[in-house]
Tab-separated table of C-alpha atoms in Angstrom:
chain	number	residue	atom	x	y	z
Q	1	MET	CA	0.000	0.000	0.000
Q	2	ALA	CA	1.170	3.484	-0.742
Q	3	ARG	CA	-0.186	6.942	-0.237
Q	4	THR	CA	-0.454	9.515	-2.938
Q	5	SER	CA	0.947	12.988	-2.504
Q	6	GLY	CA	-2.585	14.368	-2.804
Q	7	HIS	CA	-1.672	16.187	-5.998
Q	8	LEU	CA	-3.784	15.347	-8.998
Q	9	TYR	CA	-2.488	15.718	-12.508
Q	10	ALA	CA	-4.907	16.018	-15.383
Q	11	ARG	CA	-4.544	13.393	-18.093
Q	12	ASN	CA	-6.734	15.197	-20.622
Q	13	SER	CA	-8.531	18.508	-21.235
Q	14	GLY	CA	-11.724	17.342	-19.517
Q	15	GLU	CA	-9.887	16.474	-16.328
Q	16	GLN	CA	-8.011	19.795	-16.481
Q	17	ALA	CA	-11.300	21.691	-16.856
Q	18	LEU	CA	-12.750	19.861	-13.836
Q	19	ARG	CA	-9.637	20.565	-11.759
Q	20	ASP	CA	-9.756	24.265	-12.716
Q	21	TYR	CA	-13.478	24.498	-11.872
Q	22	ILE	CA	-13.002	22.893	-8.436
Q	23	ALA	CA	-10.046	25.196	-7.714
Q	24	HIS	CA	-12.181	28.211	-8.702
Q	25	ALA	CA	-15.057	27.060	-6.450
Q	26	MET	CA	-12.760	26.513	-3.466
Q	27	ASN	CA	-11.052	29.902	-3.953
Q	28	PHE	CA	-14.438	31.619	-4.248
Q	29	ARG	CA	-15.529	30.026	-0.971
Q	30	ARG	CA	-12.279	30.994	0.764
Q	31	ASN	CA	-12.498	34.633	-0.404
Q	32	ASN	CA	-16.182	35.195	0.425
Q	33	PRO	CA	-17.324	34.823	4.049
Q	34	ALA	CA	-20.965	34.827	2.934
Q	35	MET	CA	-20.358	31.348	1.516
Q	36	TRP	CA	-19.806	29.818	4.943
Q	37	ARG	CA	-21.647	32.046	7.414
Q	38	GLY	CA	-24.131	34.053	5.391
Q	39	ALA	CA	-27.902	34.102	5.589
Q	40	THR	CA	-29.481	32.329	2.629
Q	41	SER	CA	-32.353	33.242	0.318
Q	42	MET	CA	-33.489	31.314	-2.745
Q	43	GLU	CA	-35.407	32.179	-5.875
Q	44	ARG	CA	-36.658	29.725	-8.502
Q	45	PHE	CA	-37.772	30.790	-11.952
Q	46	ASN	CA	-37.860	29.767	-15.602
Q	47	VAL	CA	-35.704	31.398	-18.289
Q	48	ASP	CA	-36.345	30.379	-21.904
Q	49	GLY	CA	-37.548	26.920	-20.815
Q	50	ALA	CA	-34.712	26.297	-18.340
Q	51	ASP	CA	-35.402	25.891	-14.630
Q	52	VAL	CA	-33.085	28.193	-12.669
Q	53	LEU	CA	-32.302	28.315	-8.956
Q	54	LYS	CA	-30.555	31.429	-7.635
Q	55	VAL	CA	-29.165	31.113	-4.113
Q	56	VAL	CA	-28.048	34.411	-2.556
Q	57	LYS	CA	-25.913	34.404	0.576
Q	58	ALA	CA	-25.245	37.570	2.586
Q	59	ASP	CA	-22.825	37.999	5.469
Q	60	ALA	CA	-24.051	40.736	7.853
Q	61	GLN	CA	-20.636	41.059	9.493
Q	62	THR	CA	-18.759	42.056	6.333
Q	63	GLY	CA	-21.510	43.052	3.880
Q	64	ASN	CA	-20.248	40.365	1.497
Q	65	ARG	CA	-22.999	39.084	-0.857
Q	66	VAL	CA	-22.685	36.241	-3.340
Q	67	ALA	CA	-24.943	34.214	-5.582
Q	68	VAL	CA	-24.691	30.615	-6.716
Q	69	ILE	CA	-26.837	29.956	-9.772
Q	70	PHE	CA	-27.923	26.526	-10.970
Q	71	SER	CA	-29.749	25.775	-14.234
Q	72	ASP	CA	-30.807	22.741	-16.227
Q	73	GLY	CA	-30.192	24.595	-19.512
Q	74	ASP	CA	-27.772	27.164	-20.891
Q	75	VAL	CA	-29.080	30.645	-20.023
Q	76	ASN	CA	-28.021	34.283	-19.881
Q	77	LEU	CA	-29.382	35.722	-16.673
Q	78	ASP	CA	-29.782	39.431	-15.894
Q	79	LEU	CA	-28.670	39.847	-12.284
Q	80	GLY	CA	-30.116	43.333	-11.939
Q	81	GLU	CA	-28.606	45.735	-9.406
Q	82	GLY	CA	-26.422	47.111	-12.234
Q	83	LEU	CA	-24.458	43.842	-12.339
Q	84	GLY	CA	-25.342	42.917	-15.919
Q	85	ASN	CA	-25.742	39.449	-17.343
Q	86	VAL	CA	-24.094	36.190	-16.364
Q	87	ALA	CA	-23.876	33.149	-18.630
Q	88	VAL	CA	-24.868	29.937	-16.851
Q	89	LYS	CA	-24.121	26.592	-18.479
Q	90	ALA	CA	-26.477	23.689	-17.896
Q	91	TRP	CA	-25.670	21.645	-14.781
Q	92	VAL	CA	-22.605	23.797	-13.896
Q	93	PRO	CA	-23.129	26.007	-10.815
Q	94	GLN	CA	-22.041	29.595	-11.483
Q	95	PHE	CA	-20.507	31.611	-8.614
Q	96	VAL	CA	-21.092	35.382	-8.694
Q	97	LEU	CA	-19.804	38.110	-6.389
Q	98	LEU	CA	-22.658	40.583	-5.809
Q	99	HIS	CA	-20.999	42.836	-3.250
Q	100	ASN	CA	-17.660	42.676	-1.515
């Protein structure tokens, strides 16, 4: 039996994309306190036939606000609040900083 070093090396472009996405998600969580201690609100709606779930987390201590958006179809979603549009790919959660 042997242990690995814990480092994962991508063998193809799909594995590299997954590794990059996970690294992005973990960095987003680390840099935004709302992700781990924020109050949560949810909104479900339909955009061009795709079911969308928008989860907003807000940390009262720091004022940090983030959104995690899930969709079962590719959509462009207007975030409002002067934030513009965000492209959300089907089945890939999108992390968005609303306010730092």
